[in-house]
């Protein structure tokens, strides 16, 4: 690893109007994480790694996302959108305070990896003033073209300014660059705006470097890693690439995915050993699945931790704040939210458990509902260990069910139930001897001949 210090500047001032959305472009999600979070996640970390993000005016949501992910990062506002070199200079104060390597990356390229950041920095160690990330584009339209002589990079020509011969070049600028930190400011400040758009192009850094007698080089990577997102269609393409990566990584880590292409993971999903995920499962952010757990088909899980050898689904929904203990079982059509279910708890069918704590080995019968909301606020249900809640019970919170307590089926429980008590709340049953027979005879007699 390089011991050189680094400053990474992420350009995120794009409006994203082509996304047809009121959400700033870099806050759109891929694998349940914002584009920006992916880029920041790949950027160099550690004591010698500083981070600066350039955002547009009135983009407080973007600044908040930066703070959430990297509280140490500095945000700078680019007031006018005058080009990528102009955007970098919005972070001038950060550049001035000095770093060995200055990295510039776009906030809308979520598939970039930490390895590529490292590869791009390597030539700086052997004296290059600038290293540019390049790729061979299937369709280079719109990208800056890399003009090379031997292994030297001599110029980047923006699509709008390129000749027909230059437009035939497939080697393109990915938009990520590494500068020698001691030369960066001099280079970027020398960039002018004499081009068809009248913008300050960061890509002109190559020409400046050559004029100063320094060296610029290209480091190549695959197109999949540098896809820039400008439209919802490109967002969906990036999602597909990211899901393929996450599934591959899960399989390599030993997760059994029976039909990987039908399982959706989040960038932060974590797995223990011998986890099985059946087809058609959707996993959102903040999910951890421990050793031996099985997630059955058609389950939807967000911000939940699943204990060892637990079983979830089919058709289960685990919402934020769910914690399942070891060996817990959540069956079909069960929804759990903001609830801790200790080891061995069973909720096997058709239930809603929300704002609750359920002690170890309790059994929650089919159709049990924790009535947590009174129309104004949420209330908690606490169930002890080894309790048994009969089917179709309503537990009206706030309410406590003691250890080892029994609730008779169909009860509406509004008062606390002590340990080991049996609570039954329902009207008494009446049996009328022979009543069914009499009813049948009555109905049969009343039938018209045509009915028979
Ligand atoms: C840029 C490159 C092009 C490269 C392509 C790769 C320049 C001049 N061109 O073109 O060579 O092939 O990316 O995707 O750099 N931004 C700001 N402030 C600005 C302008 C841009 O923050 O004033 C940000 C945008 O939010 C975006 C990034 O910089 O994240 C790139 O800008 P964009 O307009 O997308 O540049 P491209 O035309 O795609
Ligand atoms: Mg772009």
Coordinates of C-alpha atoms and ligand atoms in Angstrom, one line a residue:
X1 CA 0.0 0.0 0.0
X2 CA 1.0 3.5 -0.7
X3 CA 2.0 5.6 2.3
X4 CA 1.3 8.8 0.3
X5 CA -1.3 11.1 1.6
X6 CA -4.3 11.8 -0.6
X7 CA -7.1 14.2 -1.2
X8 CA -10.1 12.9 -3.1
X9 CA -12.4 15.5 -4.6
X10 CA -15.8 14.2 -5.7
X11 CA -17.7 16.3 -8.2
X12 CA -21.4 16.1 -7.4
X13 CA -22.8 19.4 -8.5
X14 CA -24.8 17.9 -11.4
X15 CA -28.5 18.8 -11.4
X16 CA -29.6 15.5 -12.9
X17 CA -32.4 17.0 -14.9
X18 CA -32.3 14.0 -17.2
X19 CA -33.4 11.8 -14.3
X20 CA -36.8 13.5 -14.4
X21 CA -36.7 13.6 -10.6
X22 CA -36.8 16.1 -7.8
X23 CA -34.0 14.1 -6.1
X24 CA -30.5 15.3 -6.8
X25 CA -28.8 12.9 -9.2
X26 CA -26.1 11.6 -6.9
X27 CA -28.7 10.6 -4.2
X28 CA -30.4 8.1 -6.5
X29 CA -29.9 4.5 -5.1
X30 CA -28.1 1.6 -6.6
X31 CA -28.3 -1.6 -4.4
X32 CA -30.0 0.5 -1.7
X33 CA -27.2 3.0 -1.5
X34 CA -26.9 6.4 -3.1
X35 CA -24.6 6.8 -6.1
X36 CA -22.6 9.2 -3.9
X37 CA -22.3 6.6 -1.1
X38 CA -20.8 4.1 -3.5
X39 CA -18.2 6.6 -4.7
X40 CA -17.3 7.7 -1.2
X41 CA -17.1 4.0 -0.2
X42 CA -14.5 3.3 -2.8
X43 CA -12.4 6.5 -2.2
X44 CA -9.2 6.1 -0.2
X45 CA -9.7 5.8 3.6
X46 CA -7.5 6.1 6.6
X47 CA -5.5 8.8 8.5
X48 CA -3.7 10.1 5.4
X49 CA -6.8 10.3 3.2
X50 CA -8.9 13.4 3.1
X51 CA -12.1 13.9 1.2
X52 CA -13.9 16.9 -0.3
X53 CA -17.2 16.9 -2.1
X54 CA -18.3 19.7 -4.5
X55 CA -22.0 20.2 -4.5
X56 CA -24.5 22.5 -6.2
X57 CA -26.2 25.4 -4.5
X58 CA -29.2 24.5 -2.4
X59 CA -28.1 20.8 -2.3
X60 CA -28.3 20.4 1.5
X61 CA -29.6 16.9 1.1
X62 CA -26.3 16.0 -0.7
X63 CA -24.3 17.7 2.0
X64 CA -26.2 15.7 4.7
X65 CA -25.5 12.4 2.8
X66 CA -21.8 13.3 2.7
X67 CA -21.8 14.0 6.5
X68 CA -23.6 10.8 7.2
X69 CA -21.1 8.6 5.3
X70 CA -17.9 10.4 6.0
X71 CA -18.3 13.0 8.8
X72 CA -14.7 14.0 8.2
X73 CA -15.4 15.1 4.6
X74 CA -15.5 18.8 3.7
X75 CA -18.3 20.1 1.4
X76 CA -17.8 22.9 -1.0
X77 CA -20.4 24.7 -3.1
X78 CA -19.9 25.5 -6.8
X79 CA -22.2 28.5 -7.2
X80 CA -22.1 28.5 -11.0
X81 CA -21.8 25.5 -13.2
X82 CA -18.8 26.5 -15.4
X83 CA -17.2 23.2 -16.1
X84 CA -15.4 20.3 -14.4
X85 CA -12.1 22.3 -13.9
X86 CA -14.1 25.1 -12.3
X87 CA -15.8 22.6 -10.1
X88 CA -12.5 21.3 -8.8
X89 CA -11.4 24.8 -8.0
X90 CA -14.4 25.2 -5.7
X91 CA -12.4 23.0 -3.4
X92 CA -9.3 25.1 -3.7
X93 CA -9.0 25.5 0.1
X94 CA -8.7 21.7 0.4
X95 CA -6.2 21.5 -2.5
X96 CA -4.0 24.3 -1.0
X97 CA -3.6 22.5 2.3
X98 CA -1.7 19.9 0.3
X99 CA -1.6 16.1 -0.3
X100 CA 0.8 13.9 -2.2
X101 CA -2.0 12.7 -4.6
X102 CA -5.0 14.6 -5.7
X103 CA -7.8 12.4 -7.0
X104 CA -10.8 13.8 -8.9
X105 CA -13.8 11.6 -9.4
X106 CA -17.4 12.1 -10.5
X107 CA -20.2 11.5 -8.0
X108 CA -22.3 9.7 -10.7
X109 CA -20.0 6.7 -11.3
X110 CA -21.1 4.3 -8.6
X111 CA -19.4 1.2 -9.9
X112 CA -15.9 2.4 -9.4
X113 CA -13.7 0.3 -7.1
X114 CA -11.1 1.0 -4.4
X115 CA -8.6 -1.1 -6.5
X116 CA -9.0 1.2 -9.4
X117 CA -8.3 4.2 -7.2
X118 CA -5.1 2.5 -6.1
X119 CA -4.1 1.6 -9.7
X120 CA -4.6 5.1 -10.8
X121 CA -2.4 6.5 -8.1
X122 CA 0.5 4.2 -8.9
X123 CA 2.1 6.1 -11.8
X124 CA 2.4 9.2 -9.6
X125 CA 4.9 7.3 -7.5
X126 CA 7.1 6.9 -10.6
X127 CA 7.0 10.6 -11.5
X128 CA 3.9 11.1 -13.7
X129 CA 2.2 14.5 -13.0
X130 CA -1.2 13.2 -14.1
X131 CA -2.9 9.7 -14.6
X132 CA -6.2 9.6 -16.4
X133 CA -8.6 6.6 -16.2
X134 CA -9.6 5.4 -19.6
X135 CA -11.9 2.7 -21.0
X136 CA -12.9 1.3 -24.4
X137 CA -16.4 2.5 -25.0
X138 CA -18.9 0.3 -26.9
X139 CA -20.4 3.6 -28.0
X140 CA -18.1 6.5 -27.4
X141 CA -20.6 9.2 -28.3
X142 CA -20.5 12.0 -25.8
X143 CA -17.3 11.0 -24.1
X144 CA -13.9 12.8 -24.2
X145 CA -11.5 10.9 -26.5
X146 CA -8.0 10.0 -25.3
X147 CA -5.3 11.0 -27.9
X148 CA -2.2 8.9 -27.2
X149 CA 1.3 8.7 -28.8
X150 CA 2.9 5.4 -27.8
X151 CA 2.2 5.1 -24.1
X152 CA 2.0 8.9 -23.5
X153 CA -1.3 10.7 -23.2
X154 CA -1.1 13.9 -25.3
X155 CA -4.6 15.3 -25.2
X156 CA -8.3 14.7 -24.3
X157 CA -10.6 16.0 -26.9
X158 CA -14.2 16.5 -25.9
X159 CA -16.8 14.9 -28.2
X160 CA -18.2 18.3 -29.1
X161 CA -14.8 19.6 -30.2
X162 CA -13.6 16.4 -31.9
X163 CA -13.0 15.9 -35.6
X164 CA -14.7 12.9 -37.4
X165 CA -11.4 11.0 -37.2
X166 CA -11.1 11.7 -33.5
X167 CA -14.7 10.6 -32.9
X168 CA -13.8 7.2 -34.3
X169 CA -11.4 6.7 -31.4
X170 CA -12.9 4.2 -28.8
X171 CA -10.5 5.0 -26.0
X172 CA -12.4 7.4 -23.8
X173 CA -12.0 9.4 -20.6
X174 CA -13.8 7.8 -17.7
X175 CA -13.7 11.1 -15.8
X176 CA -11.4 10.0 -13.0
X177 CA -7.9 11.5 -12.6
X178 CA -5.0 11.5 -10.3
X179 CA -2.7 14.5 -10.1
X180 CA 0.6 15.0 -8.4
X181 CA -0.6 17.0 -5.4
X182 CA 2.3 19.5 -5.5
X183 CA 1.6 20.3 -9.2
X184 CA -2.2 20.0 -9.3
X185 CA -3.2 23.6 -8.5
X186 CA -0.7 25.1 -11.0
X187 CA -2.1 22.7 -13.7
X188 CA -5.8 23.3 -13.0
X189 CA -5.5 27.0 -12.7
X190 CA -3.9 27.2 -16.1
X191 CA -7.0 25.7 -17.8
X192 CA -8.9 28.1 -20.0
X193 CA -12.4 28.0 -21.5
X194 CA -11.7 28.4 -25.2
X195 CA -13.9 25.6 -26.5
X196 CA -17.3 25.1 -28.1
X197 CA -19.1 25.2 -24.8
X198 CA -17.1 28.0 -23.2
X199 CA -16.6 25.7 -20.1
X200 CA -13.5 25.1 -18.0
X201 CA -12.8 21.5 -19.0
X202 CA -10.8 19.4 -16.5
X203 CA -9.7 17.3 -19.4
X204 CA -7.5 20.2 -20.7
X205 CA -5.2 19.4 -17.8
X206 CA -3.5 16.9 -20.1
X207 CA -2.5 19.7 -22.6
X208 CA -1.3 21.9 -19.7
X209 CA 0.8 19.0 -18.3
X210 CA 2.4 18.5 -21.7
X211 CA 3.1 22.2 -22.2
X212 CA 4.8 22.3 -18.8
X213 CA 7.1 19.4 -19.9
X214 CA 5.6 16.9 -17.5
X215 CA 4.1 13.4 -18.1
X216 CA 0.5 12.3 -18.4
X217 CA -0.5 8.6 -18.7
X218 CA -3.6 6.5 -19.2
X219 CA -4.7 3.7 -16.9
X220 CA -7.4 1.5 -18.5
X221 CA -10.4 -0.1 -16.9
X222 CA -13.6 -1.8 -18.0
X223 CA -16.6 0.1 -19.2
X224 CA -18.7 -1.5 -16.5
X225 CA -16.7 0.2 -13.8
X226 CA -17.1 3.7 -15.1
X227 CA -20.6 3.9 -16.3
X228 CA -21.8 7.5 -15.6
X229 CA -25.4 7.8 -14.6
X230 CA -27.5 10.5 -16.4
X231 CA -30.8 8.8 -17.0
X232 CA -33.1 6.3 -15.2
X233 CA -32.3 3.7 -17.9
X234 CA -28.5 4.1 -17.0
X235 CA -29.5 3.8 -13.3
X236 CA -31.2 0.5 -14.0
X237 CA -28.1 -0.7 -16.0
X238 CA -25.9 0.2 -13.1
X239 CA -28.2 -1.7 -10.8
X240 CA -27.9 -4.8 -12.9
X241 CA -24.1 -4.6 -12.9
X242 CA -24.1 -4.1 -9.1
X243 CA -26.5 -6.9 -8.4
X244 CA -24.4 -9.3 -10.5
X245 CA -21.4 -8.3 -8.5
X246 CA -23.1 -8.7 -5.1
X247 CA -24.5 -12.1 -6.1
X248 CA -21.1 -13.3 -7.3
X249 CA -19.5 -12.1 -4.0
X250 CA -22.2 -13.8 -1.9
X251 CA -21.8 -17.1 -3.8
X252 CA -18.0 -16.8 -3.4
X253 CA -18.5 -16.2 0.3
X254 CA -20.5 -19.5 0.5
X255 CA -24.1 -18.3 0.5
X256 CA -26.4 -20.7 -1.3
X257 CA -28.4 -18.8 -3.9
X258 CA -30.7 -21.3 -5.7
X259 CA -31.6 -18.8 -8.5
X260 CA -29.1 -15.9 -8.0
X261 CA -30.6 -13.8 -10.8
X262 CA -33.9 -13.5 -8.8
X263 CA -32.4 -12.4 -5.5
X264 CA -31.8 -8.7 -4.9
X265 CA -29.2 -7.7 -2.4
X266 CA -28.0 -4.4 -0.9
X267 CA -24.5 -3.2 -1.0
X268 CA -24.2 -3.6 2.8
X269 CA -25.9 -7.0 3.2
X270 CA -23.7 -9.3 5.4
X271 CA -23.9 -13.1 5.6
X272 CA -22.6 -15.8 8.0
X273 CA -21.7 -19.3 6.9
X274 CA -24.2 -21.7 5.3
X275 CA -26.9 -19.2 4.6
X276 CA -29.5 -20.3 2.1
X277 CA -31.6 -17.8 0.1
X278 CA -34.4 -19.2 -2.0
X279 CA -35.5 -17.7 -5.3
X280 CA -37.3 -14.3 -5.4
X281 CA -36.1 -12.7 -2.2
X282 CA -35.6 -8.9 -1.9
X283 CA -33.1 -7.6 0.6
X284 CA -32.9 -3.9 1.3
X285 CA -30.4 -1.9 3.3
X286 CA -29.0 -2.8 6.8
X287 CA -29.6 -6.6 6.8
X288 CA -27.4 -9.1 8.4
X289 CA -28.0 -12.9 8.1
X290 CA -26.2 -15.2 10.5
X291 CA -24.9 -18.7 10.1
X292 CA -27.3 -21.4 8.9
X293 CA -30.3 -19.1 8.4
X294 CA -32.7 -19.8 5.6
X295 CA -34.6 -17.2 3.8
X296 CA -37.5 -18.7 1.9
X297 CA -39.0 -17.4 -1.4
X298 CA -40.8 -14.1 -1.8
X299 CA -39.6 -12.6 1.4
X300 CA -38.8 -8.8 1.7
X301 CA -36.3 -7.8 4.3
X302 CA -35.1 -4.3 5.3
X303 CA -32.9 -3.2 8.3
X304 CA -33.1 -6.5 10.1
X305 CA -30.7 -8.8 11.8
X306 CA -31.4 -12.5 11.5
X307 CA -30.0 -14.9 14.0
X308 CA -28.2 -18.2 13.5
X309 CA -30.4 -21.0 12.0
X310 CA -33.4 -18.8 11.9
X311 CA -36.0 -19.4 9.2
X312 CA -37.9 -16.6 7.4
X313 CA -40.8 -16.9 5.0
X314 CA -41.9 -17.9 2.4
X315 CA -43.8 -14.6 2.0
X316 CA -42.5 -12.9 5.1
X317 CA -41.9 -9.2 5.5
X318 CA -39.2 -8.0 8.0
X319 CA -39.3 -4.2 8.4
X320 CA -36.8 -1.9 10.0
X321 CA -35.8 -2.6 13.5
X322 CA -36.4 -6.4 13.4
X323 CA -34.1 -8.6 15.3
X324 CA -34.5 -12.3 15.2
X325 CA -32.7 -14.5 17.7
X326 CA -31.1 -17.9 17.0
X327 CA -33.5 -20.5 15.7
X328 CA -36.4 -18.1 15.5
X329 CA -39.1 -19.0 12.9
X330 CA -41.1 -16.4 10.9
X331 CA -43.6 -18.1 8.6
X332 CA -45.8 -17.1 5.7
X333 CA -47.6 -13.8 5.6
X334 CA -46.0 -12.5 8.8
X335 CA -44.9 -8.9 9.1
X336 CA -42.5 -7.8 11.8
X337 CA -41.4 -4.2 12.5
X338 CA -39.3 -2.6 15.3
X339 CA -39.4 -5.9 17.3
X340 CA -37.0 -8.1 19.0
X341 CA -37.9 -11.8 18.9
X342 CA -35.5 -13.8 21.1
X343 CA -34.1 -17.2 20.4
X344 CA -36.6 -19.9 19.4
X345 CA -39.6 -17.7 19.0
X346 CA -42.1 -18.9 16.5
X347 CA -44.5 -16.7 14.6
X348 CA -45.5 -19.2 11.9
X349 CA -48.6 -17.7 10.1
X350 CA -50.5 -14.6 9.2
X351 CA -49.4 -12.2 12.0
X352 CA -48.3 -8.6 12.6
X353 CA -45.7 -8.1 15.4
X354 CA -44.7 -4.4 15.7
X355 CA -43.1 -2.4 18.5
X356 CA -42.7 -5.5 20.5
X357 CA -40.3 -7.6 22.5
X358 CA -40.9 -11.4 22.6
X359 CA -39.0 -13.5 25.0
X360 CA -37.2 -16.8 24.1
X361 CA -39.2 -19.8 23.0
X362 CA -42.6 -18.1 23.0
X363 CA -45.2 -19.3 20.4
X364 CA -47.3 -16.7 18.7
X365 CA -50.4 -18.3 17.1
X366 CA -51.7 -17.7 13.6
X367 CA -53.4 -14.3 13.1
X368 CA -52.0 -12.6 16.2
X369 CA -51.9 -8.9 15.9
X370 CA -50.0 -6.4 18.1
X371 CA -52.3 -3.4 18.1
X372 CA -49.5 -0.9 18.4
X373 CA -51.2 2.2 17.1
X374 CA -54.1 4.1 18.6
X375 CA -54.3 6.6 15.8
X376 CA -52.1 9.0 17.6
X377 CA -49.0 7.2 18.9
X378 CA -47.2 3.9 18.9
X379 CA -47.2 1.6 22.0
X380 CA -45.2 -1.4 23.0
X381 CA -46.1 -5.0 23.5
X382 CA -43.9 -7.0 25.8
X383 CA -44.2 -10.8 25.8
X384 CA -42.2 -12.9 28.3
X385 CA -40.4 -16.1 27.8
X386 CA -42.1 -19.4 27.0
X387 CA -45.5 -17.7 26.5
X388 CA -48.2 -19.0 24.3
X389 CA -50.5 -16.7 22.4
X390 CA -53.5 -18.5 20.9
X391 CA -54.5 -17.9 17.4
X392 CA -56.4 -14.8 16.3
X393 CA -55.5 -12.8 19.4
X394 CA -55.3 -9.0 19.5
X395 CA -52.8 -7.6 21.9
X396 CA -53.7 -4.0 22.5
X397 CA -50.6 -2.1 23.4
X398 CA -49.2 -0.9 25.7
X399 CA -49.5 -4.4 27.3
X400 CA -47.4 -7.0 29.0
X401 CA -47.8 -10.7 28.8
X402 CA -45.8 -12.5 31.5
X403 CA -43.4 -15.4 31.3
X404 CA -45.2 -18.7 30.6
X405 CA -48.6 -17.1 30.2
X406 CA -51.3 -18.5 28.0
X407 CA -53.7 -16.5 25.9
X408 CA -56.9 -18.2 24.8
X409 CA -57.6 -18.0 21.0
X410 CA -59.5 -15.1 19.8
X411 CA -58.8 -12.9 22.9
X412 CA -58.6 -9.2 22.8
X413 CA -56.0 -8.5 25.5
X414 CA -56.1 -5.0 26.9
X415 CA -54.8 -5.7 30.4
X416 CA -51.4 -7.1 31.5
X417 CA -51.3 -10.8 32.0
X418 CA -49.2 -12.1 34.9
X419 CA -46.5 -14.8 34.7
X420 CA -48.1 -18.3 34.2
X421 CA -51.6 -16.9 34.1
X422 CA -54.2 -18.1 31.6
X423 CA -56.1 -15.2 30.0
X424 CA -59.3 -15.7 27.9
X425 CA -61.3 -12.9 26.6
X426 CA -64.3 -14.0 24.5
X427 CA -68.0 -14.5 24.9
X428 CA -69.1 -17.9 26.3
X429 CA -70.1 -20.6 23.8
X430 CA -73.6 -22.0 23.7
X431 CA -74.4 -25.4 22.2
X432 CA -78.0 -26.1 21.3
X433 CA -78.6 -29.9 21.3
X434 CA -80.0 -31.1 17.9
X435 CA -80.0 -27.5 16.7
X436 CA -78.1 -28.2 13.4
X437 CA -80.5 -31.1 12.5
X438 CA -83.6 -28.9 13.1
X439 CA -82.1 -26.2 11.0
X440 CA -81.4 -28.5 8.1
X441 CA -84.9 -29.9 8.2
X442 CA -86.4 -26.5 8.3
X443 CA -84.4 -25.4 5.3
X444 CA -85.2 -28.6 3.3
X445 CA -88.9 -28.2 3.8
X446 CA -88.9 -24.6 2.7
X447 CA -87.3 -25.6 -0.7
X448 CA -89.6 -25.3 -3.8
X449 CA -89.9 -28.4 -6.0
X450 CA -87.9 -26.6 -8.7
X451 CA -84.9 -26.2 -6.2
X452 CA -84.9 -29.9 -5.6
Ligands
LIG1 C1 -17.0 14.4 -18.7 C2 -15.6 14.6 -19.3 C3 -15.5 13.6 -20.5 C4 -15.7 12.2 -20.0 C5 -17.0 12.1 -19.3 C6 -17.1 10.7 -18.6 C7 -15.0 16.9 -19.0 C8 -14.9 18.3 -19.6 N1 -15.5 16.0 -19.8 O1 -18.0 14.8 -19.7 O2 -14.2 13.8 -21.0 O3 -15.6 11.3 -21.1 O4 -17.2 13.1 -18.3 O5 -18.4 10.5 -18.1 O6 -14.7 16.8 -17.8 N2 -19.8 18.8 -12.7 C9 -19.7 19.8 -11.7 N3 -19.7 21.1 -12.1 C10 -19.6 21.5 -13.4 C11 -19.6 20.5 -14.4 C12 -19.7 19.2 -14.0 O7 -19.8 19.4 -10.5 O8 -19.5 22.7 -13.6 C13 -19.8 17.4 -12.3 C14 -21.1 16.7 -12.8 O9 -22.0 16.7 -11.7 C15 -20.6 15.3 -13.1 C16 -19.2 15.5 -13.5 O10 -18.8 16.8 -13.0 O11 -20.7 14.5 -11.9 C17 -19.0 15.4 -15.0 O12 -19.8 16.4 -15.6 P1 -20.7 16.1 -16.9 O13 -21.4 17.3 -17.3 O14 -21.4 14.8 -16.7 O15 -19.5 15.8 -18.0 P2 -19.6 15.0 -19.3 O16 -20.1 15.9 -20.4 O17 -20.2 13.7 -19.0
LIG2 MG1 -21.4 12.9 -17.4

